[in-house]
XYZ file of C-alpha atoms in Angstrom:
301
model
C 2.037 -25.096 -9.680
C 2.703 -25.136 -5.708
C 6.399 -24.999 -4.549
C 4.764 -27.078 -2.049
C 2.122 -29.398 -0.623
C 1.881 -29.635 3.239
C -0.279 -32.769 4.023
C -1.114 -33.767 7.501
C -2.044 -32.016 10.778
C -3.255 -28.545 11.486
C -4.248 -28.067 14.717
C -4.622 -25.546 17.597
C -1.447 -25.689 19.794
C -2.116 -24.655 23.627
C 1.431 -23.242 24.213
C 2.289 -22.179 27.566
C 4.054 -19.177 28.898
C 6.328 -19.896 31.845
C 9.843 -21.521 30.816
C 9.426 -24.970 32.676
C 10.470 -28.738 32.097
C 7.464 -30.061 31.346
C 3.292 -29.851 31.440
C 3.296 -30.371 35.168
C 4.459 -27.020 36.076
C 2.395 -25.181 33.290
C -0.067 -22.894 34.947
C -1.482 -20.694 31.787
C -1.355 -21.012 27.669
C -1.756 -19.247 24.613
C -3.733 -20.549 21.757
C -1.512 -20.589 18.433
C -2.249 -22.085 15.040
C -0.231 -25.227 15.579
C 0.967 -28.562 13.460
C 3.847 -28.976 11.464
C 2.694 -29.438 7.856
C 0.421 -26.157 8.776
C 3.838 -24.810 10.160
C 5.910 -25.575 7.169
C 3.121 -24.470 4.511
C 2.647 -21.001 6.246
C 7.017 -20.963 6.511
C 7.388 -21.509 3.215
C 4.630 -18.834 2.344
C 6.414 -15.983 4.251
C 9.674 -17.581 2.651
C 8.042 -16.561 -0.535
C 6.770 -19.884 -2.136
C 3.416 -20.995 -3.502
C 2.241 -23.035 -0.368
C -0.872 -25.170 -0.260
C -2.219 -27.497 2.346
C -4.190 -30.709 2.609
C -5.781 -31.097 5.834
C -8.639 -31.864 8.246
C -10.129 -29.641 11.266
C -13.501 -30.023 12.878
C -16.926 -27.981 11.653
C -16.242 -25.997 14.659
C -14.589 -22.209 15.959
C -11.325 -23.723 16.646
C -10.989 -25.212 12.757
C -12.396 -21.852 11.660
C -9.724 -19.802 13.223
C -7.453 -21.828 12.009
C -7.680 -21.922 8.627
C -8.456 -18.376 9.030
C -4.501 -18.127 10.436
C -3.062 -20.290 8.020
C -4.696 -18.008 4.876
C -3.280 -15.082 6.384
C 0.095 -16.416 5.606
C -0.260 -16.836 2.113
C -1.165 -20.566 2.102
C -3.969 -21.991 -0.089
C -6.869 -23.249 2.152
C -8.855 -24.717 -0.498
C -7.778 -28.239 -0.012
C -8.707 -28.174 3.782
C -11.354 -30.379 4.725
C -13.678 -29.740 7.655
C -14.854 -33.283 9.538
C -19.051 -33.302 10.173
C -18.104 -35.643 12.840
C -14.635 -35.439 14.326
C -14.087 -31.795 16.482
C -10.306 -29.960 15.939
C -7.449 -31.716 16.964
C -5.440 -29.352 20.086
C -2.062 -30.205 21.161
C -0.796 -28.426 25.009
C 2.889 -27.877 24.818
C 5.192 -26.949 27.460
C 7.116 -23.618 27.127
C 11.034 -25.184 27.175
C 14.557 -24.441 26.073
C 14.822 -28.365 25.175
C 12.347 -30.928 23.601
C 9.167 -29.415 24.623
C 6.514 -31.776 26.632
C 3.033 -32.330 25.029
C 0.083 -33.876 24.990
C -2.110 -34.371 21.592
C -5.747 -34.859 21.277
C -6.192 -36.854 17.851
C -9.429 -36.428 15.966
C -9.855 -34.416 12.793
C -6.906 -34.519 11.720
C -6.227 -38.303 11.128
C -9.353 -38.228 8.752
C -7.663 -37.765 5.397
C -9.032 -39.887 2.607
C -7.281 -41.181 -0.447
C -9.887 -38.912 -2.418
C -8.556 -35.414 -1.071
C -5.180 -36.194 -3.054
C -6.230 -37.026 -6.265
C -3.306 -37.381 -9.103
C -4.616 -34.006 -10.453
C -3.528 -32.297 -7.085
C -0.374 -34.198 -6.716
C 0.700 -33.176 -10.659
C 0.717 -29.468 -9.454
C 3.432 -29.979 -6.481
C 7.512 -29.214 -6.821
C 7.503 -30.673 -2.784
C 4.875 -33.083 -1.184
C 5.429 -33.388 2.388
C 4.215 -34.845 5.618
C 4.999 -35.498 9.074
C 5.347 -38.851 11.444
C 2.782 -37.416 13.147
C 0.533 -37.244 10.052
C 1.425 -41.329 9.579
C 0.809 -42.342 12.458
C -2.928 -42.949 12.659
C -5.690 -44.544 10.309
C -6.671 -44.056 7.679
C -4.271 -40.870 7.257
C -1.633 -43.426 7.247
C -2.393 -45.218 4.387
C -3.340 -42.364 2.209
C -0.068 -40.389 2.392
C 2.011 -43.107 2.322
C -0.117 -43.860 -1.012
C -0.072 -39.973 -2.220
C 3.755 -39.939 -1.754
C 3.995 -42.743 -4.451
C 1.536 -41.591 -6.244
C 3.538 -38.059 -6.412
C 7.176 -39.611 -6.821
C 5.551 -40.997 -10.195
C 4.182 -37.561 -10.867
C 7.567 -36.383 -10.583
C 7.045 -34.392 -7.394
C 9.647 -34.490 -4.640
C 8.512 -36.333 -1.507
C 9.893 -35.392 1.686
C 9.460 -36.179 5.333
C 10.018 -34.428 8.909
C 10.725 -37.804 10.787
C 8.960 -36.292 14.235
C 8.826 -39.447 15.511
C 7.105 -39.895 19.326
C 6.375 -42.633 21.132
C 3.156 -40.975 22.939
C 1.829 -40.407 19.470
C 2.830 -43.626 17.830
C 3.492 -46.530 20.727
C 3.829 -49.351 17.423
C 7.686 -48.710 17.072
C 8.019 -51.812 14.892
C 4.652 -50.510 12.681
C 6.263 -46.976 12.248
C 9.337 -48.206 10.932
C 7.425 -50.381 8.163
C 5.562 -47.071 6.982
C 8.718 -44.756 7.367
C 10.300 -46.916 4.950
C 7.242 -47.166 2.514
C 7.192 -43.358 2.328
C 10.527 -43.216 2.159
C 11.087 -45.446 -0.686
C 9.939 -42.943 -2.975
C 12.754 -41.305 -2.619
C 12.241 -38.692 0.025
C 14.196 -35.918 1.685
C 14.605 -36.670 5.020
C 14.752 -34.163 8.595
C 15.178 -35.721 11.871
C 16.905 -34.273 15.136
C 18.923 -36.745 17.033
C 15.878 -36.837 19.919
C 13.726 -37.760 16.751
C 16.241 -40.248 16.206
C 16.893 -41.515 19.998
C 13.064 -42.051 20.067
C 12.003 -43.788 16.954
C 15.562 -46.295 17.650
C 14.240 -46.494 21.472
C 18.300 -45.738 22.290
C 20.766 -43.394 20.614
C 22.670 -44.567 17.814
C 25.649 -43.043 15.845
C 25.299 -40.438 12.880
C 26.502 -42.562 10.801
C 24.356 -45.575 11.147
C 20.767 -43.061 11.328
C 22.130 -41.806 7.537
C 23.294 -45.382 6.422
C 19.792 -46.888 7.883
C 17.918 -43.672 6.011
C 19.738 -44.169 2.761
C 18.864 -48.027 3.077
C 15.525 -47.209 2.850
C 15.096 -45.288 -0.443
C 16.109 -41.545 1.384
C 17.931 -39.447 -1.381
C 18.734 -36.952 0.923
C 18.894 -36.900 4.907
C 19.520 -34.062 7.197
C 20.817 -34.984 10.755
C 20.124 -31.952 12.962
C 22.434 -32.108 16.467
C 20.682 -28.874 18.242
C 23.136 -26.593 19.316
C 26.342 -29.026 17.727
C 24.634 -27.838 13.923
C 23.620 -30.627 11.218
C 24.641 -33.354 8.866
C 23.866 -33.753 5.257
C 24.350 -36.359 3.506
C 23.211 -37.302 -0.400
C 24.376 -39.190 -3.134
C 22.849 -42.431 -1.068
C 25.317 -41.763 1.542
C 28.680 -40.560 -0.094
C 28.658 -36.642 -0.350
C 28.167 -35.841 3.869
C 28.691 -32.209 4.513
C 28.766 -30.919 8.495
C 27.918 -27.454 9.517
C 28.671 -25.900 12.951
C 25.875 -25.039 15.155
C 25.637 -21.321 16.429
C 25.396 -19.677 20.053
C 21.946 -17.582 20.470
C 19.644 -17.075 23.020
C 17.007 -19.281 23.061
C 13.372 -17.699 23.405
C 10.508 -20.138 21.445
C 11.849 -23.375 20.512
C 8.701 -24.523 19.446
C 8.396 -24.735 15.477
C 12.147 -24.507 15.311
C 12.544 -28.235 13.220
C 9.298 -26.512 10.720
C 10.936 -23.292 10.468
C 15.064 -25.193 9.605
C 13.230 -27.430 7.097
C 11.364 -24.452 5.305
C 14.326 -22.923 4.862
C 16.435 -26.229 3.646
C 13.751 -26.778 0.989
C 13.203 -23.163 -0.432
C 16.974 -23.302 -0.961
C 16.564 -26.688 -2.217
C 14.027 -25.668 -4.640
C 16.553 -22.759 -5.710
C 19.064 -25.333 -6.787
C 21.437 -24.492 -3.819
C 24.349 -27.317 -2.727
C 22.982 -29.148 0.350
C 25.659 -27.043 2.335
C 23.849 -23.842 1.577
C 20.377 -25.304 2.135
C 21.660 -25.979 5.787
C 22.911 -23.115 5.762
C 19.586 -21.554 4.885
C 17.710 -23.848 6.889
C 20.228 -22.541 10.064
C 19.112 -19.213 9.135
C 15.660 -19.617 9.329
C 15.503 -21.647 12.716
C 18.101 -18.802 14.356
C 14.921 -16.737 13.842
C 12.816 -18.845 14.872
C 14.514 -19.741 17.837
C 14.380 -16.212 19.128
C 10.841 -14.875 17.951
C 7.843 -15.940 19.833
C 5.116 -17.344 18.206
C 5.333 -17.258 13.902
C 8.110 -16.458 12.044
C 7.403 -13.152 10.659
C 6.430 -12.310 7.136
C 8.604 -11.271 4.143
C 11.328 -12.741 4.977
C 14.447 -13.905 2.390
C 17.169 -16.420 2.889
């Protein structure tokens, strides 16, 4: 049995090392293991929880090194695939104390197949989870949103990190459809208000991102606000908890969203209140927020 099942992207993330605003004034980078399903497997590993993850990398020195990475968190790598055809995915991120900038370079990892999730694998999972990033390409897109039905029946937990972008996925109207075909088997839901701002193409209130969540099948969504904390809500919209956000110094903000939500769920999994799986989840991403590079190992919410 796996606490969890991290389906989507890994990739190499080209991560660079001067504080700027965006890619433009980027001059050097440092190769990390990189994607957010990879991200959240190896999390919930040093969390302490039986991680696995489903993915797809290139035959190639890039893929090697990172599966290499990923085992050396604790995560199960048998499930990775390794394209004959289709080299490693990279992603260059900006180094930034807001949304970083980025550009992805989509090839292996869009090539899941409805065979690499068979009901057997699915069976074994408290959590299944996947990214907007993972749904928004052929013919990933269709198997997870498949595999997330297929596990709801199973009686695994679904759950999504809404990372909506409109660089990766320009169909707004299209990612909307499959957001709410995953989510209508009855996911747990994490999106930031940019996340939000971006897949709406304006801002809109809290309350009508959780109402339009909840509409959609969502049995729990978390609303994070950056440095004004989070919302919770569950119960389809009628037990809403609020917590503060905190005051740190902000080092690494990349892999903060991966490292709140590994948190959230392994409290989650403990049976915690959805106030003390933000809580946990705050925790976590403090960390995060002022570590560079991984989240470091052993630790205990």
């Amino acid at each position: 049995m796996y606490d969890i099942l991290a389906v989507g992207e890994l990739l190499a993330d080209l991560i660079g090392q001067e504080i700027t605003t965006n890619l433009s004034d980027t001059a050097t980078f440092e190769r990390f293991q990189g994607g957010s399903p990879a991200n959240m497997a190896a999390n919930m590993a040093r969390l302490g929880n039986r991680a696995a993850i489903v993915s797809c990398v290139g035959s190639d020195n890039v893929g090697s090194y990172l599966i290499e990475q990923v085992a050396k968190a604790g995560v199960d790598t048998d499930y990775i695939v390794r394209s004959t055809h289709e080299p490693t995915s990279i992603v260059l991120v900006s180094r930034t104390k807001g949304t970083p900038d980025f550009i992805a370079y989509r090839q292996a990892d869009r090539q899941l197949m409805p065979y690499h999730l068979p009901d057997t694998l699915l069976s074994q999972a408290r959590i299944f989870h996947t990214t907007c990033f993972a749904l928004s390409q052929e013919p990933a897109q269709s198997t997870l949103v498949d595999a997330a039905q297929r596990a709801s029946r199973s009686g695994c937990q679904v759950s999504i990190d809404c990372n909506y972008a409109p660089s990766i996925w320009p169909d707004r109207d299209q990612a909307w459809q499959v957001i709410k075909a995953y989510c209508s088997a009855g996911a747990l839901v994490k999106l930031s208000e940019d996340d939000a701002a971006r897949l709406y193409g304006e801002v809109q209130s809290a309350d009508q991102i959780i109402s339009d969540f909840h509409a959609m099948g969502a049995t729990l969504v978390c609303l994070t606000l950056g440095a004004d904390g989070s919302i919770v809500s569950s119960g389809g919209g009628t037990d809403r908890v609020q917590l503060p956000g905190r005051k740190i110094e902000v080092i690494d903000v990349t892999g903060a969203g991966d490292a709140y939500w590994a948190g959230f769920l392994t409290a989650w999994l403990e049976k915690r209140t959805p106030a003390q799986c933000a809580d946990a989840g705050a925790d976590i991403a403090t960390l995060k927020l002022t570590t560079k590079g991984p989240l470091p190992t052993g630790i205990r919410i």
